[in-house]
Short mmCIF file of C-alpha atoms in Angstrom, two decimals:
data_model
loop_
_atom_site.label_atom_id
_atom_site.label_comp_id
_atom_site.label_asym_id
_atom_site.label_seq_id
_atom_site.Cartn_x
_atom_site.Cartn_y
_atom_site.Cartn_z
CA MET A 1 -11.02 179.10 72.40
CA PHE A 2 -13.90 176.62 72.13
CA GLU A 3 -11.62 173.78 73.27
CA MET A 4 -10.48 175.80 76.31
CA ILE A 5 -14.08 176.51 77.29
CA LYS A 6 -14.95 172.81 76.91
CA GLU A 7 -12.00 171.78 79.09
CA TRP A 8 -12.99 174.34 81.72
CA ARG A 9 -16.59 173.11 81.67
CA ASP A 10 -15.56 169.46 81.90
CA GLN A 11 -13.24 170.17 84.81
CA ARG A 12 -16.00 171.97 86.69
CA ILE A 13 -18.28 168.95 86.19
CA LEU A 14 -15.56 166.61 87.48
CA ASP A 15 -14.75 168.85 90.44
CA ASN A 16 -18.42 169.00 91.45
CA SER A 17 -19.29 165.35 90.80
CA GLU A 18 -21.89 163.83 93.10
CA PHE A 19 -19.83 160.61 93.16
CA THR A 20 -16.40 160.15 94.73
CA VAL A 21 -13.71 157.89 93.31
CA ALA A 22 -14.63 155.41 96.06
CA ASP A 23 -18.25 155.47 94.87
CA TRP A 24 -17.15 154.70 91.32
CA GLN A 25 -14.81 151.96 92.50
CA GLN A 26 -17.66 150.30 94.36
CA ALA A 27 -19.89 150.51 91.27
CA ALA A 28 -17.14 149.14 89.03
CA GLY A 29 -16.59 146.27 91.44
CA ARG A 30 -20.06 145.00 90.54
CA ILE A 31 -19.13 144.77 86.83
CA PRO A 32 -16.63 141.91 86.30
CA ILE A 33 -15.63 142.85 82.73
CA LEU A 34 -14.01 146.02 84.08
CA ASP A 35 -11.45 144.00 86.03
CA ARG A 36 -9.04 143.99 83.09
CA LEU A 37 -8.63 147.77 83.09
CA THR A 38 -5.48 149.32 84.52
CA ASP A 39 -5.74 151.89 87.31
CA ASP A 40 -5.21 154.71 84.80
CA GLU A 41 -7.87 153.30 82.48
CA MET A 42 -10.29 152.89 85.37
CA ASN A 43 -9.79 156.50 86.46
CA GLU A 44 -10.30 157.64 82.86
CA LEU A 45 -13.51 155.58 82.71
CA PHE A 46 -14.75 157.17 85.96
CA GLU A 47 -14.18 160.66 84.54
CA LEU A 48 -15.84 159.75 81.25
CA ALA A 49 -18.83 158.27 83.09
CA THR A 50 -19.13 161.43 85.20
CA LEU A 51 -19.22 163.60 82.08
CA PHE A 52 -21.64 161.14 80.47
CA LEU A 53 -24.10 161.53 83.36
CA ALA A 54 -23.86 165.31 83.07
CA ASP A 55 -24.56 165.13 79.34
CA LYS A 56 -27.35 162.53 79.26
CA SER A 57 -30.63 162.28 81.16
CA ILE A 58 -31.60 158.88 82.54
CA THR A 59 -35.29 158.51 83.35
CA GLY A 60 -37.48 155.62 84.47
CA ALA A 61 -40.53 154.46 82.53
CA GLN A 62 -43.78 153.14 83.99
CA GLY A 63 -42.78 154.03 87.53
CA PHE A 64 -39.28 152.53 87.49
CA GLU A 65 -37.01 154.29 90.03
CA VAL A 66 -33.61 155.24 88.64
CA THR A 67 -31.21 154.90 91.58
CA ASP A 68 -27.56 155.92 91.76
CA LYS A 69 -26.66 152.25 91.33
CA VAL A 70 -28.60 152.14 88.06
CA ARG A 71 -27.10 155.39 86.78
CA GLN A 72 -23.52 154.39 87.57
CA SER A 73 -23.89 150.91 86.11
CA ILE A 74 -25.32 152.23 82.84
CA ALA A 75 -22.74 155.01 82.60
CA LEU A 76 -19.73 152.76 83.19
CA GLN A 77 -20.79 150.16 80.63
CA ALA A 78 -21.95 152.73 78.08
CA CYS A 79 -18.59 154.48 78.32
CA LEU A 80 -16.46 151.34 78.04
CA PRO A 81 -16.70 151.19 74.20
CA ILE A 82 -15.72 154.88 73.94
CA LEU A 83 -12.94 154.77 76.54
CA TYR A 84 -10.38 155.64 73.85
CA LEU A 85 -12.80 157.44 71.54
CA GLY A 86 -14.33 160.15 73.69
CA LEU A 87 -17.79 161.36 74.65
CA GLU A 88 -18.24 163.15 71.31
CA TRP A 89 -18.96 159.73 69.81
CA TYR A 90 -22.31 159.91 71.64
CA LYS A 91 -23.21 163.33 70.26
CA GLY A 92 -26.57 164.30 68.80
CA TRP A 93 -28.89 162.78 71.39
CA SER A 94 -29.48 163.15 75.13
CA SER A 95 -31.92 160.66 76.64
CA ILE A 96 -31.82 157.16 78.15
CA ILE A 97 -35.08 155.52 79.21
CA ILE A 98 -35.11 152.58 81.61
CA TYR A 99 -37.93 150.08 82.06
CA SER A 100 -37.97 147.68 84.99
CA GLY A 101 -38.25 144.69 82.64
CA SER A 102 -38.85 143.90 79.00
CA TYR A 103 -41.31 146.20 77.27
CA LYS A 104 -43.53 146.15 74.22
CA SER A 105 -42.51 148.04 71.11
CA GLU A 106 -44.17 148.46 67.74
CA ALA A 107 -42.47 146.31 65.09
CA LYS A 108 -42.72 146.17 61.31
CA SER A 109 -41.25 143.49 59.04
CA VAL A 110 -41.45 142.52 55.39
CA ASP A 111 -41.67 138.82 54.50
CA GLU A 112 -40.24 137.03 51.47
CA TYR A 113 -43.38 137.85 49.47
CA GLY A 114 -43.11 141.59 50.15
CA ILE A 115 -46.01 141.61 52.60
CA VAL A 116 -45.61 144.09 55.47
CA HIS A 117 -46.42 142.71 58.94
CA GLU A 118 -47.00 145.02 61.89
CA GLY A 119 -47.32 144.12 65.53
CA GLN A 120 -45.68 144.34 68.92
CA GLN A 121 -42.51 142.72 70.22
CA HIS A 122 -41.09 142.35 73.71
CA ARG A 123 -37.69 144.02 73.82
CA SER A 124 -34.80 144.31 76.28
CA GLY A 125 -33.38 147.40 74.57
CA GLU A 126 -33.32 149.54 71.47
CA ALA A 127 -31.55 152.60 70.11
CA TRP A 128 -33.25 155.26 68.01
CA GLN A 129 -31.39 157.33 65.46
CA ARG A 130 -31.17 160.88 66.86
CA GLY A 131 -33.38 159.62 69.70
CA PRO A 132 -33.06 157.83 73.03
CA VAL A 133 -31.49 154.58 74.09
CA ILE A 134 -34.09 152.39 75.79
CA LEU A 135 -33.09 149.59 78.18
CA SER A 136 -34.67 146.96 80.40
CA TRP A 137 -33.04 147.07 83.82
CA LYS A 138 -33.90 143.40 84.35
CA ASP A 139 -31.47 142.64 81.52
CA ALA A 140 -29.05 145.54 81.99
CA LYS A 141 -28.34 144.75 85.64
CA HIS A 142 -26.83 141.41 84.58
CA SER A 143 -24.66 142.98 81.89
CA GLY A 144 -20.92 142.81 82.40
CA GLU A 145 -20.88 139.31 83.91
CA ARG A 146 -18.61 137.79 81.24
CA ASP A 147 -21.35 135.66 79.73
CA GLY A 148 -21.18 137.20 76.27
CA HIS A 149 -24.44 139.13 76.66
CA ASN A 150 -24.51 142.86 77.38
CA VAL A 151 -27.60 144.82 76.38
CA VAL A 152 -25.95 148.12 77.39
CA ILE A 153 -22.95 147.67 75.11
CA HIS A 154 -25.23 146.29 72.39
CA GLU A 155 -27.47 149.35 72.25
CA PHE A 156 -24.68 151.90 72.64
CA VAL A 157 -22.71 150.31 69.81
CA HIS A 158 -25.82 150.87 67.69
CA LYS A 159 -25.42 154.56 68.57
CA LEU A 160 -21.82 154.48 67.30
CA ASP A 161 -23.06 152.76 64.14
CA MET A 162 -25.65 155.52 63.64
CA LEU A 163 -23.12 158.35 63.68
CA ASN A 164 -22.85 158.27 59.89
CA GLY A 165 -26.47 157.39 59.11
CA ARG A 166 -28.78 154.47 59.80
CA ALA A 167 -27.30 151.46 61.63
CA ASN A 168 -25.79 149.19 59.00
CA GLY A 169 -22.70 147.66 60.62
CA PHE A 170 -20.43 150.33 59.19
CA PRO A 171 -19.66 153.01 61.82
CA PRO A 172 -17.25 155.89 61.15
CA MET A 173 -13.74 154.48 60.81
CA GLN A 174 -10.66 155.56 62.72
CA PRO A 175 -8.18 157.58 60.60
CA ASP A 176 -5.70 154.69 60.46
CA MET A 177 -8.31 152.10 59.44
CA ASP A 178 -9.11 150.80 55.95
CA PRO A 179 -12.89 151.01 55.31
CA GLU A 180 -12.63 148.50 52.47
CA ARG A 181 -11.01 145.93 54.75
CA TRP A 182 -13.75 146.46 57.36
CA THR A 183 -16.46 145.97 54.73
CA LYS A 184 -14.80 142.88 53.25
CA ILE A 185 -14.28 141.16 56.61
CA MET A 186 -17.66 142.02 58.11
CA SER A 187 -19.57 141.09 54.94
CA ARG A 188 -17.73 137.78 54.54
CA ASP A 189 -18.13 136.74 58.17
CA PHE A 190 -21.75 137.90 58.39
CA GLU A 191 -22.56 135.67 55.42
CA ASP A 192 -20.79 132.78 57.16
CA PHE A 193 -22.65 133.42 60.43
CA GLN A 194 -26.01 133.25 58.71
CA THR A 195 -25.40 129.57 57.92
CA HIS A 196 -22.96 128.43 60.64
CA ARG A 197 -23.48 128.48 64.39
CA LYS A 198 -20.57 129.71 66.48
CA SER A 199 -20.09 128.89 70.15
CA GLY A 200 -20.86 131.84 72.41
CA LEU A 201 -22.29 134.06 69.66
CA ASP A 202 -25.99 134.93 69.88
CA ARG A 203 -27.92 133.95 66.73
CA TYR A 204 -29.65 137.32 66.87
CA GLY A 205 -26.52 138.62 65.19
CA ALA A 206 -27.62 136.87 61.98
CA THR A 207 -30.60 139.24 61.66
CA ASN A 208 -28.74 141.93 59.72
CA PRO A 209 -25.27 143.57 59.58
CA ALA A 210 -26.16 146.14 62.27
CA GLU A 211 -27.15 143.43 64.75
CA PHE A 212 -24.08 141.41 63.74
CA LEU A 213 -21.85 144.32 64.75
CA ALA A 214 -23.72 144.92 68.01
CA VAL A 215 -23.77 141.24 69.04
CA LEU A 216 -20.10 140.74 68.23
CA SER A 217 -19.22 143.91 70.15
CA GLU A 218 -20.88 142.35 73.20
CA VAL A 219 -18.64 139.31 72.78
CA PHE A 220 -15.57 141.50 72.12
CA PHE A 221 -15.89 143.12 75.56
CA GLU A 222 -17.43 140.21 77.49
CA THR A 223 -15.84 137.00 76.18
CA PRO A 224 -13.18 138.04 73.63
CA LYS A 225 -11.68 134.55 73.32
CA LYS A 226 -14.99 133.41 71.81
CA LEU A 227 -14.71 136.09 69.14
CA VAL A 228 -11.09 135.23 68.37
CA ASP A 229 -12.03 131.55 68.02
CA ALA A 230 -14.98 132.32 65.74
CA TYR A 231 -13.83 135.33 63.71
CA PRO A 232 -10.22 136.38 64.40
CA ASP A 233 -10.24 139.01 61.67
CA ILE A 234 -13.25 140.72 63.24
CA TYR A 235 -11.50 140.74 66.61
CA ASP A 236 -8.52 142.39 64.91
CA ILE A 237 -10.52 145.18 63.27
CA MET A 238 -12.49 145.76 66.48
CA VAL A 239 -9.20 146.20 68.34
CA LYS A 240 -8.34 148.92 65.84
CA PHE A 241 -11.80 150.49 66.02
CA PHE A 242 -12.26 150.55 69.81
CA ARG A 243 -8.49 150.92 70.43
CA GLN A 244 -8.72 148.29 73.14
CA THR A 245 -7.41 144.72 73.53
CA PRO A 246 -9.81 143.00 75.94
CA LEU A 247 -8.37 139.51 75.40
#
């Protein structure tokens, strides 16, 4: 019964969408990484993005105006990682906050001597456990250009990672995946990345396992050949996790 009600609700949202298929096609045309999708996949992405916008609120911070262009761009890229997973993978939170540019955020770190340092950092995005996703539009509007950097995908992959607790590079596995293999591959290659530079992979990924997963997910969707060249086993397990083959 619950599933029938959900399907009825979703269909009503789709039937009453403020955006037509032509509107979504125009928005998708501004995001080059979506070019690889088939017509069926693109239509599925449009429906998922429509349901996403009905489920999440997108608000501007410090006077930033959230236009339809902004909403559609964020929705399409946020839904790309869950194209074959479903909107339930973004459950438990409801808000997206957009700044016009980078913003200051309180930061705390512990140095090698155990001393805690507090201060402010300029950020282009962050994801809070059970809280909002925060993005800089200055950075987000250039996401999807096949340059290996995508702040939208980065932060929304953190949300996937947080589904089973704090972000640690170990999101919930698909039923046909081996958690031990994921852990072995990600741990081994994270250790390698901390000491070896890889072409096309942002060094920010060496910060911790959660950032390693988020950075490599950007590369997986933006420039997958770079990921195959650097860490083919990670590409393979990401194919199984996201159920997509972007190469």
